[in-house]
Amino acid sequence: MTDNSKILAPTAEWVIGLATSLSGVSRSVQDALRSPIVSQNACTKFYSCRKPRSPSLHLCVLRSLWPIACAILCALFLLFLLAYCKRNTRPANCLKAVQDTKQTREALKALLTIITPTCSFWPPNYLTAAKHTGSSQDTVIKLSLRHFVTDVLDGRIELRDARLDLPDFISGDLKTPDHKIRLHVELAWWLDVLEWIMTAQFAKTTVEICQSAKLDRLTKNSQEGAIKQQMRASAVKLTLLQANVDEHPVARSLDAVPRHCLEAYIRALQISLPTGAYTYLGITIRSPSVSFTSNSFVLAALPFFSRTSSAASFKDVTTALLVSPSLVIPASATRTTTPLFTSLSQILELLTSGPTPLSIKYVQNVSEEYALFLNSHVRNLEEDAKVRSGFVHKWGLRKWREERFLTAWEAGTVNAKLLDRWTIVVQK
């Protein structure tokens, strides 16, 4: 017996029973009509015929039964149509639902290779992305950058191994055996970037740094001693490069100098250095392959502008100009737009020009070492109990997550070749 006959068999039995019942009613009506006394009243009562206007009472009966016959035919047609639709669509829908569920599970397994939820349930955004991938039978899982960053900072998800996965994740080359995982950069990120660029020009610490740099140029004699003392107090050994030029070189990060104050700062540096002295300059620069209009620009700018504002004093920022980002001062107090809009050639030209130009001893790309340094910073935040508790006590748990994630993200952008780190050694 076919599936169609199985579905239609109960329907046929019901129709036969209905027809038998109707035939019994019809016989009763006919017997009543044959009676000469009751025929007139029966016709009047049951069939609304006060006086038969036709010569035959059977015609009145047929007219009365016609709506019932039409209803039965319509019911049979609808039942047949319903059975046909169920037979042809239900198995297909069930199979599609099973396939979609399987694809969704596979997509969630792929996501588990890089991220894991901190509770027993996935956040809704990742379930939606997995279901969309399963229903469309696509191999690309697209995650919202906004939701991804927010969920990490809020502690809803964790990266399994940021050091290994973030470079491929940022460059869009992260693959699992069956899926590709990519980030979707929303339009709102561009608005955030433009807002950050505009507000960075008028920040309070930016104005103070520029004024301080100009003051150094105008008052060379009075400021030179103070600058030298501050440089000696903040001097640290380089952990990225152990050069033979100076046993205790001073490392200055130009990332913290606002772009429109960069020339004034370098001129003040040229004046402050004693003759024959060396200094080390470090700067992060956007890769030439990353254009301003590409999504890669937002990914490269993320660790610079997305940190929440902190009450960083002018003293903290000027100290950050002399040393690498420390565990005491969050990187939010030491980042500007300079790395994204300054080229290496511009820096070299500023250093070798002016009233007291400096000589370039060597320029070296230290991107690999810088990424290792950033990852070690993240590892200290995670594994060193003293560092972790001190940071959380001073800045809070969310700020700790932010510093850890965005520092790892910066290391990922460096390894993904979106950013380059350069060390410049100059001598007066």
CSV table of C-alpha atoms in Angstrom, one decimal, residues 131-336:
chain,number,residue,atom,x,y,z
A,131,LYS,CA,21.2,28.9,12.5
A,132,HIS,CA,21.6,31.3,9.5
A,133,THR,CA,24.6,29.3,8.4
A,134,GLY,CA,22.7,26.0,8.8
A,135,SER,CA,19.6,27.2,7.0
A,136,SER,CA,21.5,28.8,4.1
A,137,GLN,CA,23.9,25.8,3.9
A,138,ASP,CA,26.7,28.3,3.7
A,139,THR,CA,30.2,27.4,4.9
A,140,VAL,CA,31.0,31.0,6.1
A,141,ILE,CA,30.0,31.9,9.6
A,142,LYS,CA,29.8,35.7,9.9
A,143,LEU,CA,30.0,37.2,13.4
A,144,SER,CA,29.2,40.8,14.2
A,145,LEU,CA,32.3,42.7,15.3
A,146,ARG,CA,30.2,44.8,17.7
A,147,HIS,CA,28.6,41.9,19.4
A,148,PHE,CA,31.9,40.0,19.5
A,149,VAL,CA,33.8,42.8,21.2
A,150,THR,CA,31.0,43.6,23.6
A,151,ASP,CA,30.5,40.0,24.6
A,152,VAL,CA,34.3,39.6,25.3
A,153,LEU,CA,34.4,42.8,27.4
A,154,ASP,CA,31.2,41.8,29.3
A,155,GLY,CA,32.6,38.3,30.1
A,156,ARG,CA,30.0,36.4,28.1
A,157,ILE,CA,32.6,34.6,25.9
A,158,GLU,CA,36.3,33.9,26.1
A,159,LEU,CA,38.9,33.4,23.4
A,160,ARG,CA,40.4,29.9,23.6
A,161,ASP,CA,43.9,30.9,22.3
A,162,ALA,CA,44.1,34.6,21.2
A,163,ARG,CA,47.7,34.3,20.4
A,164,LEU,CA,47.1,31.6,17.7
A,165,ASP,CA,43.6,32.4,16.5
A,166,LEU,CA,43.4,36.2,16.4
A,167,PRO,CA,45.8,36.8,13.5
A,168,ASP,CA,43.8,34.6,11.1
A,169,PHE,CA,40.5,35.8,12.6
A,170,ILE,CA,41.5,39.4,11.9
A,171,SER,CA,42.8,38.7,8.4
A,172,GLY,CA,39.7,36.7,7.5
A,173,ASP,CA,41.6,33.4,7.0
A,174,LEU,CA,40.4,31.5,10.0
A,175,LYS,CA,39.2,28.1,8.9
A,176,THR,CA,37.9,24.9,10.4
A,177,PRO,CA,37.6,21.6,8.5
A,178,ASP,CA,34.1,22.6,7.3
A,179,HIS,CA,33.7,26.3,7.9
A,180,LYS,CA,35.3,29.7,7.6
A,181,ILE,CA,34.8,32.2,10.4
A,182,ARG,CA,34.8,35.9,9.5
A,183,LEU,CA,34.0,39.2,11.1
A,184,HIS,CA,31.3,41.6,9.9
A,185,VAL,CA,32.3,45.2,10.4
A,186,GLU,CA,29.1,47.3,10.8
A,187,LEU,CA,28.8,50.8,9.5
A,188,ALA,CA,28.6,52.1,13.1
A,189,TRP,CA,32.2,51.3,13.5
A,190,TRP,CA,33.1,53.9,10.9
A,191,LEU,CA,31.1,56.5,12.8
A,192,ASP,CA,33.0,55.6,16.0
A,193,VAL,CA,36.4,55.9,14.2
A,194,LEU,CA,35.5,59.4,12.8
A,195,GLU,CA,34.2,60.5,16.1
A,196,TRP,CA,37.4,59.3,17.8
A,197,ILE,CA,39.6,61.1,15.2
A,198,MET,CA,37.8,64.4,15.7
A,199,THR,CA,37.7,64.3,19.5
A,200,ALA,CA,41.4,63.2,19.7
A,201,GLN,CA,42.4,66.6,18.3
A,202,PHE,CA,40.8,68.4,21.2
A,203,ALA,CA,41.5,66.2,24.1
A,204,LYS,CA,42.8,67.9,27.3
A,205,THR,CA,46.0,65.9,27.5
A,206,THR,CA,46.6,66.5,23.8
A,207,VAL,CA,46.6,70.2,24.3
A,208,GLU,CA,48.8,70.0,27.3
A,209,ILE,CA,51.4,67.8,25.5
A,210,CYS,CA,51.5,70.3,22.6
A,211,GLN,CA,51.9,73.2,24.9
A,212,SER,CA,54.6,71.5,26.8
A,213,ALA,CA,56.5,70.6,23.6
A,214,LYS,CA,56.3,74.3,22.5
A,215,LEU,CA,57.4,75.5,25.9
A,216,ASP,CA,60.5,73.2,25.7
A,217,ARG,CA,61.5,74.8,22.4
A,218,LEU,CA,61.2,78.3,23.8
A,219,THR,CA,62.9,77.7,27.1
A,220,LYS,CA,65.7,75.4,26.3
A,221,ASN,CA,68.0,76.2,29.2
A,222,SER,CA,65.4,76.0,31.9
A,223,GLN,CA,63.7,72.9,30.6
A,224,GLU,CA,66.7,70.8,29.5
A,225,GLY,CA,67.8,69.9,33.1
A,226,ALA,CA,64.2,68.8,34.0
A,227,ILE,CA,63.8,66.7,30.9
A,228,LYS,CA,67.2,65.0,31.4
A,229,GLN,CA,66.2,64.2,35.0
A,230,GLN,CA,62.9,62.8,33.9
A,231,MET,CA,64.6,60.7,31.2
A,232,ARG,CA,67.0,59.2,33.7
A,233,ALA,CA,64.3,58.4,36.2
A,234,SER,CA,62.2,56.7,33.5
A,235,ALA,CA,65.0,54.9,31.8
A,236,VAL,CA,64.4,51.2,31.3
A,237,LYS,CA,66.3,48.5,29.5
A,238,LEU,CA,64.9,47.5,26.2
A,239,THR,CA,63.2,44.0,26.3
A,240,LEU,CA,62.6,43.9,22.6
A,241,LEU,CA,66.0,44.8,21.4
A,242,GLN,CA,69.3,44.5,23.3
A,243,ALA,CA,71.4,46.8,21.2
A,244,ASN,CA,75.1,47.3,21.8
A,245,VAL,CA,75.0,51.1,21.2
A,246,ASP,CA,74.1,51.9,24.8
A,247,GLU,CA,73.9,49.7,27.9
A,248,HIS,CA,70.9,51.6,29.3
A,249,PRO,CA,69.1,53.1,26.4
A,250,VAL,CA,66.0,55.2,26.9
A,251,ALA,CA,62.9,54.0,25.0
A,252,ARG,CA,60.3,56.6,23.8
A,253,SER,CA,57.0,55.6,22.3
A,254,LEU,CA,55.8,58.0,19.7
A,255,ASP,CA,52.4,56.3,19.7
A,256,ALA,CA,51.4,58.6,22.6
A,257,VAL,CA,52.3,61.8,20.8
A,258,PRO,CA,49.3,63.4,19.1
A,259,ARG,CA,49.9,63.6,15.3
A,260,HIS,CA,49.6,67.4,15.0
A,261,CYS,CA,52.1,67.8,17.9
A,262,LEU,CA,54.6,65.3,16.5
A,263,GLU,CA,56.8,67.9,14.9
A,264,ALA,CA,56.9,70.1,18.0
A,265,TYR,CA,57.7,67.0,20.2
A,266,ILE,CA,60.6,65.9,17.9
A,267,ARG,CA,62.0,69.5,17.9
A,268,ALA,CA,61.9,69.5,21.7
A,269,LEU,CA,63.6,66.1,21.7
A,270,GLN,CA,66.4,67.4,19.4
A,271,ILE,CA,67.0,70.3,21.8
A,272,SER,CA,67.0,68.3,25.0
A,273,LEU,CA,69.5,65.6,23.9
A,274,PRO,CA,73.1,66.3,24.8
A,275,THR,CA,75.7,66.1,22.1
A,276,GLY,CA,76.8,62.5,21.4
A,277,ALA,CA,73.8,61.0,23.3
A,278,TYR,CA,71.7,58.2,21.8
A,279,THR,CA,68.0,57.6,22.2
A,280,TYR,CA,65.6,54.8,21.0
A,281,LEU,CA,62.2,55.7,19.5
A,282,GLY,CA,59.5,53.2,19.0
A,283,ILE,CA,56.4,53.7,16.8
A,284,THR,CA,53.6,51.6,15.4
A,285,ILE,CA,52.6,52.4,11.8
A,286,ARG,CA,49.7,51.2,9.7
A,287,SER,CA,50.8,48.9,6.9
A,288,PRO,CA,50.7,50.5,3.4
A,289,SER,CA,48.5,47.6,2.3
A,290,VAL,CA,45.7,48.8,4.6
A,291,SER,CA,43.7,51.5,3.0
A,292,PHE,CA,41.6,54.0,4.9
A,293,THR,CA,38.4,52.9,3.2
A,294,SER,CA,38.8,49.2,3.9
A,295,ASN,CA,37.4,47.2,6.8
A,296,SER,CA,41.0,46.3,7.7
A,297,PHE,CA,41.4,49.9,8.8
A,298,VAL,CA,38.7,49.5,11.5
A,299,LEU,CA,40.3,46.3,12.6
A,300,ALA,CA,43.7,47.9,12.8
A,301,ALA,CA,42.3,51.0,14.7
A,302,LEU,CA,40.3,48.9,17.2
A,303,PRO,CA,43.0,48.7,19.9
A,304,PHE,CA,43.6,52.5,19.7
A,305,PHE,CA,40.2,54.0,19.9
A,306,SER,CA,37.8,51.5,21.4
A,307,ARG,CA,39.1,51.6,25.0
A,308,THR,CA,36.8,53.3,27.5
A,309,SER,CA,38.0,56.7,28.7
A,310,SER,CA,40.0,56.8,31.9
A,311,ALA,CA,41.1,59.6,34.1
A,312,ALA,CA,44.6,59.8,32.8
A,313,SER,CA,46.6,62.8,34.0
A,314,PHE,CA,49.1,64.7,32.1
A,315,LYS,CA,51.8,63.3,34.3
A,316,ASP,CA,50.7,59.7,33.3
A,317,VAL,CA,50.7,60.5,29.6
A,318,THR,CA,54.1,62.2,29.6
A,319,THR,CA,55.5,59.3,31.5
A,320,ALA,CA,54.1,57.0,28.9
A,321,LEU,CA,56.1,58.9,26.3
A,322,LEU,CA,59.3,57.6,27.8
A,323,VAL,CA,58.5,54.0,28.6
A,324,SER,CA,56.6,51.1,27.1
A,325,PRO,CA,52.9,50.6,28.1
A,326,SER,CA,53.0,49.4,31.7
A,327,LEU,CA,50.7,47.5,33.9
A,328,VAL,CA,50.0,50.6,36.0
A,329,ILE,CA,48.9,52.9,33.2
A,330,PRO,CA,46.3,51.4,30.9
A,331,ALA,CA,47.0,51.8,27.2
A,332,SER,CA,43.9,54.0,26.9
A,333,ALA,CA,46.1,56.8,28.3
A,334,THR,CA,48.9,56.3,25.8
A,335,ARG,CA,47.3,55.9,22.4
A,336,THR,CA,46.6,58.5,19.7
